[in-house]
Short mmCIF file of C-alpha atoms in Angstrom, two decimals:
data_model
loop_
_atom_site.label_atom_id
_atom_site.label_comp_id
_atom_site.label_asym_id
_atom_site.label_seq_id
_atom_site.Cartn_x
_atom_site.Cartn_y
_atom_site.Cartn_z
CA UNK N 1 -25.73 -97.09 -36.18
CA UNK N 2 -27.13 -98.75 -33.03
CA UNK N 3 -30.66 -98.19 -31.79
CA UNK N 4 -31.76 -98.17 -28.17
CA UNK N 5 -34.73 -96.84 -26.24
CA UNK N 6 -35.06 -95.47 -22.74
CA UNK N 7 -37.29 -92.90 -21.04
CA UNK N 8 -40.29 -92.89 -23.39
CA UNK N 9 -38.06 -92.63 -26.43
CA UNK N 10 -36.32 -94.37 -29.31
CA UNK N 11 -32.52 -94.23 -29.42
CA UNK N 12 -29.90 -94.80 -32.07
CA UNK N 13 -26.25 -95.18 -31.11
CA UNK N 14 -23.01 -96.11 -32.85
CA UNK N 15 -22.43 -99.86 -33.00
CA UNK N 16 -19.18 -99.41 -31.07
CA UNK N 17 -21.35 -99.31 -27.95
CA UNK N 18 -22.99 -102.63 -28.82
CA UNK N 19 -21.60 -104.74 -25.98
CA UNK N 20 -22.53 -102.13 -23.38
CA UNK N 21 -26.05 -101.83 -24.77
CA UNK N 22 -26.55 -105.56 -24.76
CA UNK N 23 -25.69 -105.61 -21.06
CA UNK N 24 -27.90 -102.63 -20.31
CA UNK N 25 -30.94 -103.80 -22.25
CA UNK N 26 -30.77 -107.40 -20.96
CA UNK N 27 -30.95 -108.77 -24.51
CA UNK N 28 -28.53 -111.52 -23.51
CA UNK N 29 -30.13 -112.66 -20.27
CA UNK N 30 -28.43 -114.99 -17.81
CA UNK N 31 -30.72 -117.59 -16.26
CA UNK N 32 -29.37 -119.98 -13.62
CA UNK N 33 -31.40 -122.39 -11.49
CA UNK N 34 -34.65 -120.77 -12.60
CA UNK N 35 -33.54 -117.23 -11.76
CA UNK N 36 -32.36 -114.26 -13.85
CA UNK N 37 -29.21 -112.27 -13.15
CA UNK N 38 -29.93 -109.16 -11.04
CA UNK N 39 -28.58 -105.76 -12.14
CA UNK N 40 -25.47 -104.44 -10.37
CA UNK N 41 -26.45 -100.76 -10.48
CA UNK N 42 -29.43 -99.17 -8.75
CA UNK N 43 -31.24 -95.94 -7.85
CA UNK N 44 -30.45 -95.50 -4.15
CA UNK N 45 -27.39 -94.34 -2.19
CA UNK N 46 -24.01 -95.45 -3.60
CA UNK N 47 -25.66 -97.64 -6.27
CA UNK N 48 -27.69 -94.69 -7.56
CA UNK N 49 -27.23 -92.32 -10.53
CA UNK N 50 -24.96 -89.91 -8.63
CA UNK N 51 -22.38 -92.70 -8.31
CA UNK N 52 -22.91 -94.76 -11.49
CA UNK N 53 -19.58 -93.56 -12.86
CA UNK N 54 -17.90 -94.97 -9.75
CA UNK N 55 -19.38 -98.45 -10.18
CA UNK N 56 -17.44 -99.34 -13.33
CA UNK N 57 -14.86 -97.70 -15.59
CA UNK N 58 -17.12 -97.97 -18.64
CA UNK N 59 -19.71 -95.76 -16.89
CA UNK N 60 -17.56 -92.62 -17.12
CA UNK N 61 -19.98 -90.90 -19.51
CA UNK N 62 -22.64 -90.88 -16.75
CA UNK N 63 -20.61 -88.16 -14.99
CA UNK N 64 -18.84 -86.38 -17.85
CA UNK N 65 -20.94 -86.49 -21.03
CA UNK N 66 -22.63 -83.30 -22.24
CA UNK N 67 -25.29 -85.29 -24.14
CA UNK N 68 -27.28 -87.14 -21.48
CA UNK N 69 -30.82 -88.40 -21.04
CA UNK N 70 -33.54 -88.18 -19.88
CA UNK N 71 -34.43 -84.54 -20.38
CA UNK N 72 -37.49 -82.32 -20.17
CA UNK N 73 -39.29 -82.35 -23.54
CA UNK N 74 -40.61 -78.96 -24.64
CA UNK N 75 -41.26 -77.07 -27.89
CA UNK N 76 -37.52 -76.89 -28.62
CA UNK N 77 -37.59 -80.65 -29.31
CA UNK N 78 -38.80 -81.44 -32.84
CA UNK N 79 -41.66 -83.76 -33.75
CA UNK N 80 -40.42 -86.92 -35.53
CA UNK N 81 -40.93 -86.96 -39.29
CA UNK N 82 -42.21 -90.55 -39.27
CA UNK N 83 -43.56 -93.18 -36.89
CA UNK N 84 -42.46 -96.79 -36.45
CA UNK N 85 -44.57 -99.61 -37.92
CA UNK N 86 -45.15 -102.44 -35.45
CA UNK N 87 -46.32 -106.07 -35.66
CA UNK N 88 -46.74 -108.15 -32.47
CA UNK N 89 -48.84 -111.32 -32.32
CA UNK N 90 -51.26 -111.98 -29.46
CA UNK N 91 -49.90 -114.53 -26.98
CA UNK N 92 -51.57 -116.56 -24.23
CA UNK N 93 -48.66 -115.88 -21.85
CA UNK N 94 -45.07 -114.62 -21.78
CA UNK N 95 -42.12 -114.91 -19.44
CA UNK N 96 -42.18 -112.18 -16.78
CA UNK N 97 -39.03 -111.39 -14.73
CA UNK N 98 -37.76 -109.19 -11.89
CA UNK N 99 -34.25 -107.92 -12.71
CA UNK N 100 -33.87 -105.90 -9.53
CA UNK N 101 -33.88 -102.58 -11.40
CA UNK N 102 -37.03 -103.25 -13.46
CA UNK N 103 -39.66 -105.86 -14.36
CA UNK N 104 -39.40 -107.34 -17.85
CA UNK N 105 -41.55 -109.36 -20.26
CA UNK N 106 -40.06 -111.56 -23.00
CA UNK N 107 -42.03 -111.28 -26.28
CA UNK N 108 -41.45 -111.43 -30.05
CA UNK N 109 -42.49 -108.95 -32.73
CA UNK N 110 -41.20 -106.70 -35.52
CA UNK N 111 -40.81 -102.92 -35.72
CA UNK N 112 -39.80 -101.09 -38.90
CA UNK N 113 -38.21 -97.65 -38.60
CA UNK N 114 -36.16 -95.66 -41.13
CA UNK N 115 -36.31 -98.62 -43.54
CA UNK N 116 -34.80 -101.10 -41.06
CA UNK N 117 -36.57 -104.10 -39.50
CA UNK N 118 -36.03 -104.77 -35.80
CA UNK N 119 -37.01 -107.86 -33.79
CA UNK N 120 -38.73 -107.19 -30.48
CA UNK N 121 -36.94 -109.04 -27.65
CA UNK N 122 -38.56 -107.68 -24.46
CA UNK N 123 -40.25 -104.74 -22.79
CA UNK N 124 -39.75 -103.36 -19.29
CA UNK N 125 -40.95 -100.49 -17.07
CA UNK N 126 -39.71 -97.36 -15.29
CA UNK N 127 -41.58 -95.58 -12.49
CA UNK N 128 -41.86 -92.65 -12.39
CA UNK N 129 -41.25 -91.74 -16.03
CA UNK N 130 -37.72 -90.74 -16.96
CA UNK N 131 -38.61 -88.09 -19.53
CA UNK N 132 -40.95 -85.21 -18.73
CA UNK N 133 -43.26 -83.38 -21.12
CA UNK N 134 -43.23 -79.61 -20.51
CA UNK N 135 -41.84 -80.27 -17.00
CA UNK N 136 -44.58 -82.82 -16.17
CA UNK N 137 -43.56 -86.35 -15.19
CA UNK N 138 -45.75 -89.42 -15.66
CA UNK N 139 -46.28 -92.33 -13.24
CA UNK N 140 -45.09 -95.07 -15.60
CA UNK N 141 -43.04 -95.58 -18.75
CA UNK N 142 -42.63 -98.76 -20.84
CA UNK N 143 -39.57 -99.50 -23.02
CA UNK N 144 -39.83 -102.00 -25.90
CA UNK N 145 -36.34 -103.24 -26.79
CA UNK N 146 -35.53 -104.52 -30.29
CA UNK N 147 -32.52 -105.96 -32.13
CA UNK N 148 -31.88 -105.45 -35.86
CA UNK N 149 -33.14 -108.40 -37.95
CA UNK N 150 -30.10 -108.19 -40.25
CA UNK N 151 -27.78 -109.50 -37.53
CA UNK N 152 -25.82 -106.25 -37.24
CA UNK N 153 -26.44 -106.09 -33.48
CA UNK N 154 -28.13 -102.71 -33.78
CA UNK N 155 -30.81 -102.07 -31.15
CA UNK N 156 -34.07 -100.11 -31.28
CA UNK N 157 -36.29 -99.30 -28.31
CA UNK N 158 -39.77 -97.79 -28.29
CA UNK N 159 -41.23 -96.26 -25.12
CA UNK N 160 -44.74 -95.41 -24.01
CA UNK N 161 -45.81 -93.02 -21.25
CA UNK N 162 -48.80 -93.79 -19.01
CA UNK N 163 -51.00 -91.37 -17.01
CA UNK N 164 -53.32 -92.14 -14.08
CA UNK N 165 -56.96 -91.91 -15.20
CA UNK N 166 -59.61 -89.93 -13.36
CA UNK N 167 -62.39 -92.38 -14.30
CA UNK N 168 -60.54 -95.59 -13.43
CA UNK N 169 -59.98 -96.60 -17.06
CA UNK N 170 -56.74 -98.39 -17.90
CA UNK N 171 -54.74 -100.09 -20.65
CA UNK N 172 -55.76 -103.76 -20.63
CA UNK N 173 -52.30 -104.86 -21.70
CA UNK N 174 -50.86 -103.62 -18.40
CA UNK N 175 -53.48 -105.52 -16.42
CA UNK N 176 -52.60 -108.74 -18.24
CA UNK N 177 -48.85 -108.22 -17.96
CA UNK N 178 -49.02 -107.74 -14.20
CA UNK N 179 -51.56 -110.51 -13.53
CA UNK N 180 -48.98 -112.58 -11.59
CA UNK N 181 -46.84 -109.68 -10.37
CA UNK N 182 -46.95 -110.87 -6.75
CA UNK N 183 -44.98 -113.96 -7.79
CA UNK N 184 -41.90 -111.92 -8.73
CA UNK N 185 -41.62 -109.55 -5.79
CA UNK N 186 -38.10 -110.83 -5.15
CA UNK N 187 -35.32 -109.72 -7.59
CA UNK N 188 -34.18 -112.57 -9.80
CA UNK N 189 -37.53 -114.42 -9.85
CA UNK N 190 -39.53 -115.48 -12.93
CA UNK N 191 -43.24 -116.11 -13.63
CA UNK N 192 -45.68 -115.71 -16.56
CA UNK N 193 -48.05 -112.96 -17.69
CA UNK N 194 -51.70 -113.38 -18.58
CA UNK N 195 -52.88 -113.26 -22.25
CA UNK N 196 -51.33 -110.30 -24.12
CA UNK N 197 -53.15 -108.31 -26.83
CA UNK N 198 -50.98 -105.50 -28.26
CA UNK N 199 -53.59 -103.93 -30.58
CA UNK N 200 -54.26 -100.76 -28.58
CA UNK N 201 -50.58 -100.26 -27.77
CA UNK N 202 -49.53 -100.55 -31.42
CA UNK N 203 -52.21 -98.12 -32.58
CA UNK N 204 -51.13 -95.59 -29.97
CA UNK N 205 -47.42 -95.70 -30.87
CA UNK N 206 -48.11 -95.46 -34.60
CA UNK N 207 -50.47 -92.49 -34.32
CA UNK N 208 -49.40 -90.32 -31.35
CA UNK N 209 -46.91 -87.48 -31.98
CA UNK N 210 -43.33 -88.45 -31.16
CA UNK N 211 -40.70 -85.90 -30.09
CA UNK N 212 -37.23 -86.68 -31.42
CA UNK N 213 -33.77 -85.68 -30.14
CA UNK N 214 -30.28 -87.15 -29.81
CA UNK N 215 -29.24 -88.08 -26.27
CA UNK N 216 -27.86 -91.04 -24.29
CA UNK N 217 -28.76 -94.24 -22.48
CA UNK N 218 -30.56 -93.47 -19.23
CA UNK N 219 -28.78 -96.31 -17.42
CA UNK N 220 -25.10 -97.26 -17.19
CA UNK N 221 -22.95 -96.93 -19.26
CA UNK N 222 -24.88 -93.76 -20.31
CA UNK N 223 -23.48 -93.99 -23.85
CA UNK N 224 -24.07 -90.97 -26.13
CA UNK N 225 -25.45 -90.83 -29.65
CA UNK N 226 -28.99 -92.13 -29.21
CA UNK N 227 -32.01 -90.70 -31.04
CA UNK N 228 -35.13 -90.54 -28.89
CA UNK N 229 -38.71 -90.75 -30.09
CA UNK N 230 -40.72 -89.66 -27.06
CA UNK N 231 -44.45 -90.35 -26.98
CA UNK N 232 -46.12 -86.99 -26.49
CA UNK N 233 -49.49 -88.35 -25.30
CA UNK N 234 -49.86 -91.03 -22.57
CA UNK N 235 -52.03 -94.13 -22.35
CA UNK N 236 -54.44 -94.66 -19.43
CA UNK N 237 -53.36 -96.35 -16.20
CA UNK N 238 -55.58 -97.20 -13.23
CA UNK N 239 -54.44 -96.63 -9.63
CA UNK N 240 -54.52 -100.30 -8.62
CA UNK N 241 -52.17 -101.38 -11.43
CA UNK N 242 -49.83 -98.47 -10.80
CA UNK N 243 -49.60 -99.22 -7.09
CA UNK N 244 -48.95 -102.90 -7.81
CA UNK N 245 -46.08 -102.09 -10.19
CA UNK N 246 -44.65 -99.46 -7.84
CA UNK N 247 -44.68 -101.87 -4.91
CA UNK N 248 -42.32 -104.21 -6.79
CA UNK N 249 -40.22 -101.84 -8.92
CA UNK N 250 -40.04 -99.23 -6.13
CA UNK N 251 -38.21 -96.42 -8.01
CA UNK N 252 -36.08 -96.68 -11.15
CA UNK N 253 -35.92 -93.29 -12.85
CA UNK N 254 -32.72 -91.36 -13.54
CA UNK N 255 -32.94 -87.66 -12.65
CA UNK N 256 -33.52 -85.14 -15.49
CA UNK N 257 -30.28 -84.16 -17.16
CA UNK N 258 -29.14 -80.70 -18.26
CA UNK N 259 -29.90 -79.06 -21.60
CA UNK N 260 -28.30 -80.93 -24.48
CA UNK N 261 -24.74 -79.80 -25.15
CA UNK N 262 -24.26 -78.16 -21.76
CA UNK N 263 -21.93 -79.31 -18.98
CA UNK N 264 -22.87 -82.55 -17.25
CA UNK N 265 -24.78 -81.72 -14.06
CA UNK N 266 -22.37 -83.84 -11.97
CA UNK N 267 -19.45 -81.80 -13.30
CA UNK N 268 -21.31 -78.61 -12.37
CA UNK N 269 -22.04 -79.95 -8.87
CA UNK N 270 -18.40 -80.91 -8.36
CA UNK N 271 -17.24 -77.43 -9.42
CA UNK N 272 -19.72 -75.84 -7.03
CA UNK N 273 -18.46 -77.98 -4.14
CA UNK N 274 -14.86 -76.99 -4.85
CA UNK N 275 -15.85 -73.32 -5.05
CA UNK N 276 -17.66 -73.49 -1.71
CA UNK N 277 -14.70 -75.24 -0.07
CA UNK N 278 -12.31 -72.60 -1.43
CA UNK N 279 -14.46 -69.73 -0.11
CA UNK N 280 -14.64 -71.34 3.33
CA UNK N 281 -10.89 -71.84 3.42
CA UNK N 282 -10.20 -68.27 2.33
CA UNK N 283 -12.70 -66.89 4.86
CA UNK N 284 -11.42 -68.89 7.80
CA UNK N 285 -14.31 -71.32 7.97
CA UNK N 286 -17.98 -70.85 8.73
CA UNK N 287 -19.86 -67.59 9.14
CA UNK N 288 -18.86 -65.70 12.29
CA UNK N 289 -19.45 -62.33 13.90
CA UNK N 290 -16.72 -59.67 14.26
CA UNK N 291 -14.79 -59.49 17.52
CA UNK N 292 -16.72 -57.46 20.17
CA UNK N 293 -15.57 -53.96 20.99
CA UNK N 294 -14.55 -53.09 24.59
CA UNK N 295 -17.94 -51.43 25.08
CA UNK N 296 -19.75 -54.55 23.94
CA UNK N 297 -17.63 -56.78 26.21
CA UNK N 298 -18.45 -54.57 29.20
CA UNK N 299 -22.14 -54.67 28.39
CA UNK N 300 -22.06 -58.45 28.16
CA UNK N 301 -20.71 -58.77 31.72
CA UNK N 302 -22.99 -56.19 33.30
CA UNK N 303 -25.83 -57.24 35.64
CA UNK N 304 -29.44 -57.04 34.46
CA UNK N 305 -30.80 -56.82 30.94
CA UNK N 306 -28.65 -54.80 28.57
CA UNK N 307 -28.91 -53.77 24.93
CA UNK N 308 -25.97 -54.48 22.58
CA UNK N 309 -25.62 -52.56 19.34
CA UNK N 310 -24.35 -54.83 16.52
CA UNK N 311 -23.32 -52.79 13.50
CA UNK N 312 -21.76 -55.38 11.19
CA UNK N 313 -21.35 -59.14 10.68
CA UNK N 314 -18.48 -60.93 8.91
CA UNK N 315 -19.43 -63.64 6.40
CA UNK N 316 -16.34 -65.33 5.01
CA UNK N 317 -14.11 -62.51 3.75
CA UNK N 318 -16.98 -60.04 3.57
CA UNK N 319 -17.99 -57.55 6.29
CA UNK N 320 -21.71 -56.89 5.96
CA UNK N 321 -23.43 -53.89 7.67
CA UNK N 322 -26.58 -54.77 9.57
CA UNK N 323 -29.52 -52.87 10.97
CA UNK N 324 -29.52 -52.10 14.67
CA UNK N 325 -30.19 -55.34 16.55
CA UNK N 326 -31.41 -55.18 20.11
CA UNK N 327 -30.23 -58.15 22.10
CA UNK N 328 -31.30 -58.76 25.68
CA UNK N 329 -28.49 -60.30 27.66
CA UNK N 330 -29.22 -61.74 31.10
CA UNK N 331 -26.64 -61.78 33.87
#
């Protein structure tokens, strides 16, 4: 079983997907000449989620799988039976990177879940949140990516949702993480964070209700079989920090997927497009009015304002009666 976390959740996935998950989670980072490798997928135009399956063969599940994430979390999603136990030491600074699709911090720690110990490798951010709680999205979501301590290659990821505060309060950890954010505005660049104290974050994850369901990675290759633990309650986020993160990350949230077990939304969209094209072909093209009667043709060529009585309109193969429509026609 492989563990991975995206969209405010904790995932578990079969180890067969290990290599894909390593690439997606940036556990094996590539650093050359002081820069990190930039992601090849994105969130806009042909690099975006609608075309992820077209970027690489291994991304097929993004467009065909019936178990995809993120989703809207409501009362049909169960509360997790247990919470993870987390240990992360305070550090004076940590490596902080811009991967093009997210910003990432390299830290060490240990999380225990379901009797297995996982080593924390990094955490990164999504804005806006990928999961929604009762249809509501959140401005920011943090994913904490772990690898199994037993060397199996299994991955675990915790995620935390953040909400803008009305009183200006915030989570100090975010302020420290983004202290030098301006230095990594360009994808591929690296800097350092300020001092990091994880006490409040750990307490929140271990005590807030977590909603659990089985879904998929929220980035390519969109592999199935992940168990999500979604934080039900958010931590505080001030406007200044949010705007700073947003100015660098821009937008990196996959659109909400369909109900679990139902047809992939891209398959549904493709079927709808084919159906529309078939109707247009069968109906001779776009909507058009019926041919005018001799009386209507005569009225159209008469001098002065005239009233034409239109009794029906053809739409595709259908002939639809209308109410009397008075049309003034000028010579």
